[in-house]
Amino acid sequence: DFYVLFSDGLSNIGDDLPTGFTAPVFVVSGSTVADHPLLKQIARQSGGAFYNLKSVAEVDALNEVGFAPFVLKSVKVLDGKVTDLTPSSPTPAHGRIPITGMLQSREARLLVEFGIGAEVLSSVTLTVRKADAEPGKLLRQYWAQQKISELMGRVKKNKDELVAMGRDYGLVTPGTSLLVLESLEQYVEHRVMPPESLPEMRKEWIARVEEMDAEKRSEEKDLLAHAVELWNARKEWWNRKFEIPKEPVQKGEEKAAEMEEDEARSSMGMGMGGAGSSAGGGMRSAAPREARMEASVNVSGKKSKAKDEEAAPQPTIQIQAWNPDTPYMKALDKVGKKGAFAHYLKMKKEYGNMPAYYLDCATWFFKNGLRSEGLQVLTNIVELELENPALFRVMAYKLAQEKYLKLAASVLEHVLELRPEEPQSYRDLALVLDQMDQYQRAVELLYKVVLGQWDRFDEIELIALMEMNRIIARAKRKGISKFDVDKRLVELLDLDVRISLTWDTDLTDMDLWVIEPTGEKAFYGNNLSQIGGLVSRDFTQGYGPEEYVLHHAMRGKYKIQANFYGSSAPALTGAVTLQVTVFTNFGRTNEKKQVLTLRLDDAKEVIDVGTIEF
C-alpha cells in the first residue's frame, strides 16, 4: 500500500532520485545534514509525505505514516496567460501556501485544487490582475526563491538552470556564491556585468570581454591547425609500407638492451630519489625519442593499400590473470563463496582504509559469480574520500569492465565535474558512453580533448583522434553520420593492433612496452620500430594514456609489459592502478577487445600484461 524510506537523501554515485515506486512514499529523515528538497520531491511526486524529525515529533510522524496527506494538488489556468507557476507538484496543504507565477496577460483566472491521493475534495478560483501589481524587485525575487526551491529537488539535473537563476536574480544557489566586486578587473575575472548604475565601467567591461572572446577564438583556431598537423603526420605513418619479415626472427635484442642501459643511466643521473626527485617534480627527459625514431625505420616509400577485412590475420589475445599476493585474498579463497562476504566484513576492520582492499575483493566476488556482493564491495571505495577523483576513476574502470556501464558513466560524469582541467576526464567518460552507443556525446567529449590546451599532456590529441574516428565509424554503420567535427580530422585509421595504458595517479610515470616478434622493444625511447610499431608521446606526470599502434602486423608473438618508472605523488591508493586495453582489428567490424586492471606497487617494477599472437 505504501513505502517508508529512511534516508538522508545524499548520494555519491548513480542517479540521485530513486525510481520504480508504485505507491505513496513516506520519507523520514533524522539527519542533521540531509538533502531535504530531494526527499520532499520523492514524497510529493509519489503522493506521500516527508517528515524531518528535527522539526516534527516522532509520534506525529508515526501517526501519519501510511495515510495520504491533504495536499494542494494542482494550479490550473482557466483563462488568460500565466507561466512558470509554483508549486508545480502536489504540496502539503498546511497553513499559508504561496502560489507564484509570471502574469503575461492583463488578467487571468486560476483554479486551485485540493485533495487526498487521486481524489479532488475542494477547489478555489483566484483572479490576478496586472492593475494590482506593485513596482519593485521584491516579488520577482520571491518567485525566484520558490522556483529555486523546486529545482533544488534535482540539483545535478538542474545545475545549469540553478546557476542561471542565481545570476539573474542575485540569489545564492549550489552553483553560485556571493561575490563582492569592486574593480573592473574583478568583474571581468568573474564574468559578471557591472550594474547599470556604473555605465562607464559597464561599457569598458563589454569591450574587455569582447577582446577576450576574440583572443579565445584565435587560440581555438591555432589549436585546430595544430591538431590537423598532428593528424596528417599520423596518416602519413598509417600509409607507409614498412619492410615486415615474412617469418618471425630474433633480432633487435642488443638494441633493446642498449636502450635499457641508456634509460638506467638517465635515471641514475636524477639522484637517489628516482623519477620523482628531480627539481620541480619533473620526470625523465624523453629527448632521445626523436633521435632514435628515424634510425629504427625501414620504409619502402610505397603507399600501402587498404586491407580487406576477410583477409586480415585473426589474432589471439592472452591476458595475464591478475592475482595480487595479499593475505585477504588468500583468506577469501580459503573460506570459499559461502562465507566470503561475512569474512570480507570481518577483515574490513583491518584493511578497510586501503582502496586496494575493495578493488581486490570486488574482483574476487565478480570472478566467483557473486555480482551483487562485488558491486557492493566495489562502490565502498568512494566512502573513503568522497571527492577524490583517483578513487572514482578506479571504481569506474572496474564498473565498466563488469558492464555496469550506466553506473560507470555517472561516476565519470562526477569526475568530469571535479577535474574539467584534465583531458582524461573527458576521454574516460567518452569511452564508456561509446560502449553504451551514445555516439554523439562520446564524439563531442573526445573532440574537446582534440581542441583543448593541455600543457602536461601534449599530443594526447592524437590518441583522442584515433578513438574518435573509431566511434564515428561505428556510428555510421548504424546510420548516424552527422557530427560537428572538422572534416580534415575525420578518417578511420584501422589497425591490426592497438594497446593503450592508463593509470589513476597524478605525477606518476608509467611506461608501455611491447616486445615485437623481431625481438625489438617498442617504448618511449624507441617509438617507431622496424615493422612500424608506433608508441605515443611519453606522459611522465600522470594518468596517460600511452598507446602502441601497428597498422600491419607480422606473424608471431607480441609481448605486452607495463613498467612503473617512478612517482612524485603522495601515496593515496597504496599502489598505482593501471588499466590496459588491447585491441586487435581496431576499427573494423571483426574488432576484438580485452581489458585488464592491475596494480604496480614499486618504482622500477615491470609486469607482464599478456601477449598477442598472429
PDB file of N, CA and C in Angstrom, residues 30 46 73 111 138 152 186 203 309 328 331 345 386-387 442 502 528 556 591:
ATOM      1  N   GLY A  30      16.180  11.806  10.038  1.00  0.00           N
ATOM      2  CA  GLY A  30      16.546  12.372  11.335  1.00  0.00           C
ATOM      3  C   GLY A  30      17.947  12.941  11.313  1.00  0.00           C
ATOM      4  N   SER A  46       5.159  11.057  -5.341  1.00  0.00           N
ATOM      5  CA  SER A  46       4.524   9.742  -5.172  1.00  0.00           C
ATOM      6  C   SER A  46       3.178   9.819  -4.465  1.00  0.00           C
ATOM      7  N   LYS A  73      -3.233  19.975  -4.909  1.00  0.00           N
ATOM      8  CA  LYS A  73      -2.927  19.032  -5.979  1.00  0.00           C
ATOM      9  C   LYS A  73      -2.417  19.720  -7.243  1.00  0.00           C
ATOM     10  N   LEU A 111      -7.470  28.043 -11.196  1.00  0.00           N
ATOM     11  CA  LEU A 111      -8.222  27.073 -10.416  1.00  0.00           C
ATOM     12  C   LEU A 111      -7.239  26.301  -9.556  1.00  0.00           C
ATOM     13  N   LEU A 138      11.156  42.988  -5.334  1.00  0.00           N
ATOM     14  CA  LEU A 138      10.967  42.078  -4.204  1.00  0.00           C
ATOM     15  C   LEU A 138      10.157  40.851  -4.599  1.00  0.00           C
ATOM     16  N   MET A 152      15.866  22.657  -6.593  1.00  0.00           N
ATOM     17  CA  MET A 152      16.794  22.036  -5.651  1.00  0.00           C
ATOM     18  C   MET A 152      16.491  20.557  -5.419  1.00  0.00           C
ATOM     19  N   GLN A 186      37.891  42.674 -11.327  1.00  0.00           N
ATOM     20  CA  GLN A 186      37.136  41.642 -10.629  1.00  0.00           C
ATOM     21  C   GLN A 186      35.871  41.272 -11.400  1.00  0.00           C
ATOM     22  N   LYS A 203      30.533  49.797 -19.878  1.00  0.00           N
ATOM     23  CA  LYS A 203      30.994  49.931 -21.262  1.00  0.00           C
ATOM     24  C   LYS A 203      32.386  49.324 -21.423  1.00  0.00           C
ATOM     25  N   GLU A 309      39.175  -6.915 -44.853  1.00  0.00           N
ATOM     26  CA  GLU A 309      39.000  -7.461 -43.511  1.00  0.00           C
ATOM     27  C   GLU A 309      38.930  -8.980 -43.521  1.00  0.00           C
ATOM     28  N   TYR A 328      44.418 -11.035   2.502  1.00  0.00           N
ATOM     29  CA  TYR A 328      42.956 -11.066   2.490  1.00  0.00           C
ATOM     30  C   TYR A 328      42.410 -11.841   1.287  1.00  0.00           C
ATOM     31  N   ALA A 331      42.670 -15.404   2.182  1.00  0.00           N
ATOM     32  CA  ALA A 331      41.640 -15.756   3.159  1.00  0.00           C
ATOM     33  C   ALA A 331      40.300 -16.000   2.479  1.00  0.00           C
ATOM     34  N   LEU A 345      33.635  -8.597   5.592  1.00  0.00           N
ATOM     35  CA  LEU A 345      33.259  -7.599   6.588  1.00  0.00           C
ATOM     36  C   LEU A 345      34.170  -7.676   7.809  1.00  0.00           C
ATOM     37  N   LEU A 386      35.359  11.026  -0.425  1.00  0.00           N
ATOM     38  CA  LEU A 386      34.270  11.210  -1.372  1.00  0.00           C
ATOM     39  C   LEU A 386      34.642  12.022  -2.598  1.00  0.00           C
ATOM     40  N   GLU A 387      35.503  13.005  -2.457  1.00  0.00           N
ATOM     41  CA  GLU A 387      35.774  13.897  -3.582  1.00  0.00           C
ATOM     42  C   GLU A 387      37.136  13.636  -4.207  1.00  0.00           C
ATOM     43  N   ALA A 442      29.839  10.991 -26.959  1.00  0.00           N
ATOM     44  CA  ALA A 442      31.199  10.443 -26.896  1.00  0.00           C
ATOM     45  C   ALA A 442      32.122  11.205 -27.841  1.00  0.00           C
ATOM     46  N   THR A 502      46.450   3.336 -19.253  1.00  0.00           N
ATOM     47  CA  THR A 502      46.105   4.485 -18.414  1.00  0.00           C
ATOM     48  C   THR A 502      46.339   4.103 -16.966  1.00  0.00           C
ATOM     49  N   LEU A 528      59.334   4.146 -32.807  1.00  0.00           N
ATOM     50  CA  LEU A 528      58.924   3.672 -34.119  1.00  0.00           C
ATOM     51  C   LEU A 528      59.820   2.502 -34.492  1.00  0.00           C
ATOM     52  N   GLY A 556      53.658 -13.824 -35.484  1.00  0.00           N
ATOM     53  CA  GLY A 556      54.459 -14.047 -34.292  1.00  0.00           C
ATOM     54  C   GLY A 556      53.792 -13.508 -33.050  1.00  0.00           C
ATOM     55  N   GLU A 591      36.525  -6.452 -34.942  1.00  0.00           N
ATOM     56  CA  GLU A 591      37.367  -5.974 -33.830  1.00  0.00           C
ATOM     57  C   GLU A 591      37.166  -6.824 -32.578  1.00  0.00           C
TER      58      GLU A 591
END
